[in-house]
XYZ file of C-alpha atoms in Angstrom:
415
model
C -30.271 11.447 -0.573
C -26.334 12.530 1.284
C -25.973 9.245 3.648
C -24.564 11.813 7.248
C -22.056 10.084 9.391
C -22.691 9.682 13.028
C -19.948 10.092 14.650
C -20.753 8.203 18.167
C -20.216 10.351 21.551
C -17.466 7.396 22.371
C -15.202 7.714 19.442
C -16.140 11.652 19.338
C -14.306 12.145 22.690
C -11.713 8.609 22.434
C -10.932 10.363 19.146
C -10.303 13.727 20.946
C -7.997 12.417 23.622
C -6.694 10.580 20.621
C -5.536 13.960 19.369
C -4.823 15.540 22.128
C -2.795 13.163 23.615
C -0.369 12.769 19.951
C 0.596 16.601 20.355
C 1.686 16.062 24.384
C 3.049 13.751 22.480
C 5.629 16.285 20.871
C 6.426 17.866 23.170
C 7.633 15.547 26.062
C 9.124 12.664 23.859
C 10.822 15.719 21.331
C 12.096 19.019 22.891
C 14.570 17.459 25.934
C 18.265 17.583 24.402
C 16.680 19.848 22.005
C 19.372 23.253 21.892
C 17.402 27.394 21.829
C 19.298 28.241 18.591
C 18.957 24.467 17.130
C 17.012 24.411 12.719
C 16.492 21.178 10.964
C 16.709 21.590 7.461
C 14.798 19.521 4.406
C 16.131 19.454 1.460
C 14.155 20.115 -1.080
C 15.528 18.756 -4.845
C 16.651 15.936 -6.465
C 20.272 16.011 -7.027
C 19.598 15.432 -10.289
C 16.862 17.500 -10.760
C 16.662 20.009 -13.764
C 15.808 22.865 -10.903
C 17.346 22.981 -7.695
C 15.357 24.960 -4.585
C 16.972 26.399 -1.123
C 16.572 23.859 1.328
C 13.768 24.822 3.649
C 14.459 25.381 6.776
C 12.761 25.844 10.899
C 13.749 26.047 13.464
C 13.431 22.955 15.504
C 11.514 23.705 19.174
C 9.076 26.394 17.411
C 7.998 24.790 14.808
C 7.309 21.231 17.362
C 5.657 23.235 19.753
C 3.183 25.321 17.103
C 2.072 21.433 16.076
C 1.936 20.220 19.242
C -0.432 23.400 19.986
C -2.687 22.943 16.374
C -2.848 19.182 17.646
C -4.749 19.792 20.795
C -6.396 22.803 19.901
C -7.971 20.019 17.157
C -8.087 17.610 19.918
C -10.001 19.826 21.698
C -12.902 21.016 19.614
C -13.413 17.067 18.556
C -14.096 16.877 22.213
C -16.322 19.952 21.966
C -18.630 19.874 19.181
C -16.737 16.337 16.890
C -15.843 17.026 12.724
C -18.529 14.708 12.003
C -17.969 12.699 9.000
C -14.829 15.201 8.458
C -12.935 12.833 12.159
C -11.031 10.372 10.258
C -9.650 13.790 8.196
C -8.682 15.385 10.998
C -7.560 12.219 12.169
C -4.566 12.523 9.041
C -3.890 15.949 9.316
C -2.852 15.000 13.025
C -1.477 11.740 12.629
C 0.828 14.393 9.648
C 1.215 16.629 11.748
C 3.216 14.390 14.093
C 5.269 13.098 11.886
C 6.274 15.730 10.479
C 6.878 16.839 14.370
C 8.868 13.524 14.175
C 11.000 14.335 11.264
C 11.878 17.859 12.711
C 13.093 16.171 15.775
C 15.529 13.209 14.283
C 16.486 15.748 11.238
C 17.167 18.557 14.680
C 20.612 20.144 13.206
C 21.251 18.165 10.543
C 19.247 17.601 7.456
C 17.372 16.110 5.549
C 16.290 14.945 1.545
C 12.189 15.498 1.593
C 11.664 14.462 -1.976
C 13.917 11.880 -1.502
C 12.203 10.599 0.922
C 9.237 11.040 -0.594
C 10.435 9.713 -4.319
C 11.547 6.024 -1.623
C 8.285 6.021 0.602
C 6.488 6.293 -3.566
C 8.821 2.917 -5.144
C 8.102 1.285 -1.952
C 5.129 1.074 -1.148
C 4.261 -0.338 -5.347
C 4.533 -3.557 -3.961
C 2.193 -3.364 -1.097
C -0.267 -1.418 -3.338
C -0.362 -3.625 -5.936
C -1.233 -6.236 -3.682
C -3.954 -4.521 -1.774
C -5.499 -4.023 -5.703
C -5.515 -7.513 -6.303
C -6.379 -8.626 -3.230
C -9.876 -5.731 -3.776
C -10.179 -7.730 -6.625
C -11.237 -11.033 -5.716
C -12.735 -10.144 -2.113
C -15.126 -7.509 -4.061
C -16.400 -10.590 -5.939
C -16.047 -13.359 -2.563
C -13.266 -15.456 -3.073
C -10.503 -15.231 -0.308
C -7.287 -15.054 -2.291
C -4.289 -14.525 0.341
C -2.015 -16.612 -1.996
C -0.207 -12.570 -3.577
C 2.713 -13.849 -1.742
C 2.135 -16.792 -3.533
C 1.596 -15.369 -6.860
C 4.199 -12.651 -6.624
C 7.134 -14.459 -5.640
C 5.872 -16.364 -8.571
C 5.755 -13.681 -11.034
C 9.049 -12.341 -9.631
C 11.049 -15.739 -10.145
C 9.379 -16.398 -13.475
C 10.079 -12.588 -14.751
C 13.939 -13.332 -13.983
C 14.494 -16.317 -15.827
C 12.747 -16.175 -18.608
C 14.028 -11.562 -18.558
C 17.527 -12.575 -18.564
C 17.116 -15.685 -21.249
C 15.650 -13.249 -23.406
C 16.718 -9.739 -21.866
C 14.131 -8.108 -23.180
C 12.084 -7.057 -19.218
C 8.958 -6.375 -20.998
C 8.011 -10.698 -22.166
C 10.334 -10.682 -19.089
C 7.102 -8.856 -16.695
C 4.604 -10.444 -19.213
C 5.532 -13.925 -18.495
C 5.218 -12.440 -14.858
C 1.841 -11.690 -15.711
C 0.786 -14.019 -17.171
C 1.964 -16.959 -14.520
C 0.291 -14.509 -11.498
C -2.484 -15.655 -13.534
C -2.185 -19.302 -13.668
C -1.933 -19.585 -10.646
C -4.994 -17.570 -10.226
C -7.002 -19.648 -12.208
C -5.725 -22.872 -9.735
C -7.078 -20.864 -6.483
C -10.153 -20.124 -8.571
C -10.612 -23.131 -9.729
C -10.017 -24.703 -6.524
C -11.687 -22.289 -4.589
C -14.925 -21.569 -5.965
C -16.029 -24.938 -8.496
C -14.297 -27.598 -5.872
C -15.423 -25.214 -3.309
C -12.709 -26.053 -1.277
C -11.153 -23.519 1.673
C -9.806 -21.035 0.753
C -8.168 -19.137 3.306
C -6.224 -22.958 3.031
C -6.235 -23.442 -0.722
C -4.237 -19.883 -0.928
C -2.292 -21.551 2.273
C -1.262 -24.172 -0.379
C -0.942 -21.809 -3.017
C 1.666 -20.064 -0.539
C 3.805 -22.947 0.494
C 4.070 -24.539 -3.300
C 5.111 -20.917 -4.999
C 8.349 -20.251 -1.640
C 8.986 -24.117 -2.118
C 9.690 -24.026 -6.266
C 11.349 -20.015 -6.859
C 12.973 -21.247 -3.755
C 14.095 -25.026 -6.102
C 14.859 -22.861 -9.171
C 16.630 -20.189 -7.074
C 19.225 -23.079 -5.328
C 19.543 -25.348 -8.329
C 19.896 -22.882 -11.049
C 19.834 -19.366 -11.033
C 22.256 -19.356 -8.106
C 24.440 -21.741 -10.099
C 24.020 -20.154 -13.688
C 24.581 -16.329 -13.304
C 22.858 -15.592 -16.372
C 19.600 -17.382 -15.958
C 19.134 -14.255 -13.242
C 20.951 -11.424 -14.543
C 17.516 -9.916 -16.111
C 17.914 -6.138 -17.671
C 15.518 -4.086 -15.406
C 13.139 -0.615 -15.874
C 15.131 1.839 -15.576
C 13.084 5.982 -14.103
C 11.118 6.986 -16.795
C 10.734 11.117 -16.485
C 7.827 12.948 -18.343
C 8.893 15.776 -19.481
C 7.856 19.153 -18.855
C 6.160 17.176 -15.538
C 9.184 15.641 -14.455
C 11.217 19.891 -14.028
C 8.551 20.883 -11.961
C 9.545 21.964 -8.554
C 8.848 18.846 -5.246
C 5.890 16.826 -7.150
C 7.820 16.669 -10.317
C 10.943 14.241 -9.044
C 8.589 12.283 -6.583
C 5.478 11.236 -9.016
C 7.231 11.697 -13.136
C 10.294 10.466 -12.614
C 9.305 6.367 -11.923
C 9.905 3.040 -13.221
C 7.117 1.877 -15.291
C 5.616 0.204 -12.174
C 4.794 3.899 -10.546
C 3.547 5.851 -14.400
C 1.255 1.097 -13.755
C -0.002 1.359 -10.036
C -1.492 5.318 -11.108
C -3.476 3.956 -14.177
C -4.305 0.913 -12.277
C -5.682 2.597 -9.567
C -8.375 4.869 -11.367
C -8.980 2.635 -13.399
C -10.133 0.043 -10.836
C -12.141 3.200 -8.175
C -13.907 3.553 -12.013
C -14.549 0.777 -13.736
C -15.525 -0.795 -9.642
C -17.946 2.458 -8.640
C -18.998 3.770 -11.431
C -19.724 1.660 -14.227
C -22.435 -1.897 -14.689
C -19.395 -4.239 -14.493
C -18.484 -2.454 -11.044
C -21.621 -3.160 -9.335
C -22.571 -6.223 -11.248
C -18.936 -6.824 -9.227
C -19.692 -6.159 -5.904
C -23.115 -7.857 -6.322
C -22.238 -11.471 -6.995
C -19.517 -10.459 -3.290
C -22.286 -8.907 -1.860
C -25.621 -10.996 -2.594
C -24.706 -13.339 -5.060
C -28.149 -15.186 -4.786
C -29.315 -11.635 -5.792
C -26.651 -11.255 -8.976
C -28.346 -14.745 -9.562
C -31.170 -13.851 -9.825
C -31.429 -11.115 -11.964
C -29.241 -12.838 -14.930
C -25.889 -12.509 -13.675
C -23.711 -15.739 -13.966
C -21.915 -15.446 -10.356
C -18.800 -18.273 -11.640
C -17.836 -17.076 -14.510
C -17.363 -13.030 -12.980
C -15.894 -15.004 -9.816
C -13.153 -15.979 -12.016
C -12.061 -13.289 -14.287
C -11.551 -11.092 -11.184
C -9.282 -13.973 -9.104
C -7.788 -14.656 -12.890
C -7.572 -10.490 -12.624
C -6.365 -9.933 -9.894
C -3.565 -12.480 -10.213
C -2.350 -10.831 -13.772
C -2.185 -7.417 -10.943
C -0.060 -9.835 -8.184
C 1.674 -11.009 -10.495
C 2.640 -7.801 -12.326
C 3.484 -7.174 -8.793
C 6.125 -9.617 -8.181
C 8.388 -8.520 -11.563
C 8.849 -4.696 -9.621
C 10.903 -6.375 -6.972
C 13.089 -7.916 -10.020
C 11.961 -5.651 -13.053
C 12.592 -3.429 -10.954
C 14.608 -3.275 -7.946
C 16.189 -5.853 -7.597
C 18.223 -6.300 -10.377
C 17.938 -10.269 -9.328
C 15.836 -13.104 -8.462
C 15.946 -14.680 -3.997
C 14.743 -16.649 -2.302
C 12.223 -15.346 -0.825
C 12.266 -11.841 -1.479
C 9.380 -10.694 -1.694
C 9.176 -11.033 2.576
C 5.497 -10.438 3.123
C 3.797 -7.440 1.005
C 1.629 -10.011 -0.193
C 0.667 -10.092 3.918
C 1.130 -6.201 3.729
C -1.157 -5.278 0.846
C -3.786 -7.543 2.648
C -3.312 -5.371 5.660
C -3.079 -2.660 2.994
C -6.961 -3.677 1.737
C -8.317 -3.952 4.880
C -7.028 -0.491 6.422
C -8.606 0.873 3.081
C -11.937 -0.853 3.506
C -11.686 -2.191 0.668
C -10.729 0.661 -1.678
C -8.559 0.971 -4.063
C -7.558 4.761 -3.356
C -7.929 3.753 0.610
C -6.133 0.839 -0.050
C -2.451 4.037 -1.588
C -2.896 5.431 1.505
C -2.328 2.322 3.436
C 0.191 0.846 1.608
C 1.803 5.158 1.386
C 1.856 4.662 4.990
C 4.029 0.478 5.320
C 6.460 2.723 2.368
C 6.448 5.512 4.229
C 7.859 3.619 7.698
C 10.380 0.684 5.261
C 12.293 4.266 3.772
C 11.997 6.245 7.976
C 13.946 3.566 8.800
C 16.240 3.407 5.745
C 16.700 7.843 6.418
C 16.631 7.597 10.317
C 20.527 4.954 10.026
C 21.603 7.572 7.889
C 21.328 10.693 10.095
C 21.929 7.559 13.127
C 19.248 8.195 15.024
C 19.067 5.714 17.698
C 16.244 3.812 17.519
C 16.282 -0.447 16.143
C 15.118 0.176 12.428
C 12.785 -3.038 14.090
C 10.297 -0.369 15.817
C 10.331 2.394 13.091
C 8.795 -1.562 10.734
C 6.415 -1.368 13.174
C 4.292 1.673 13.415
C 2.570 0.296 10.368
C 1.239 -2.932 11.942
C 0.996 -1.102 15.477
C -0.693 0.743 13.030
C -4.034 -1.475 11.026
C -4.612 -2.512 13.794
C -5.790 0.228 15.221
C -7.907 1.071 12.748
C -9.115 -3.245 12.368
C -9.207 -1.884 16.438
C -12.074 0.468 15.586
C -10.227 3.769 15.537
C -10.804 5.079 11.954
C -13.899 2.852 11.456
C -15.329 -0.201 10.827
C -13.616 -2.469 7.710
C -16.897 -3.896 7.090
C -15.896 -6.575 4.099
C -18.466 -7.656 1.285
C -20.893 -9.502 3.017
C -20.459 -12.755 0.432
C -16.774 -12.681 1.159
C -14.855 -16.764 1.921
C -18.448 -17.791 1.349
C -18.287 -20.900 -1.613
C -21.981 -20.474 -3.853
C -24.037 -22.640 -4.115
C -26.706 -22.419 -7.302
C -30.282 -24.230 -6.791
């Protein structure tokens, strides 16, 4: 039987009012000061693209009014009869219209390369999405892992050091994955075998990773630059696909980290929800006693999930040095592991939901830098606050209650 989602009348009204308010905001906040003849130009090609598309030009005021009307109409329909199980999709659509309206206003009378911004958005969402996937692996098995930040930071440092010593980016990346797995194993032993409080265990690992990486960086990497100069993974265009207009430069002309992220998304989704292995993993995270009764080794399953999560976190750490900066700097992950956990909750412990949240954070990051170039008088700090505010709204229940696995964070006592 097909599960039918029932939306409460209160939530239906709140969502309808929100849609209308977003539409009104487009008019009252963005239209003042604009002239009738003003246009906004969006670039649709990168300078390196073989296929160059003409820029897309829109009339600024007309576009903003049109987006506002569409949002208000959707809000009216939501108030009148609602969209049922498509409510969240409508929320995403209205928010998307609002963001597009913001871009139209921000680039009024100027030009904004839309493809370039989307490409930057995808790149900056990589470590956040990978951190979220690491968290999903752990928490679906019932183990809370807030040590993802420390695993990523350690992976970044180890990949820079080993990559510099060997002058081989692949060996550096492998070292980062192993480093993440070793820290995850420590967390697993403390959490599963010794039943240590999982939050405390993760916090200890984060503090340890911050201290060790900062010490090694100050004592060795900063003193001897030859130890902090690893080779990096450049962009690898996929033949033919990278030449597709708009989508090609965004999706098919990236580094290995972007491609692996997409592969992991598909593999993890199928593994969790379409295989026996995934069913057992989720059973251990939901009801370990019942899983144990059916012959599933709860401890072994949790160890495996946490170590796999650590490997993903180590791989994410390698992105910072081998896929982006080309060197290691102290605390360079800048809380991306914690943001990944927020993206995991945002995505309701679902790989593709977490990816959507990661893209939202990446978009805010990319938007802040683009608006600085355009000279918009909005402090970048306010733009960087946007995804955190969105996360709080989500956690407050606007999109729906996020329900973690029932046994998440609960040590299992075998009888």
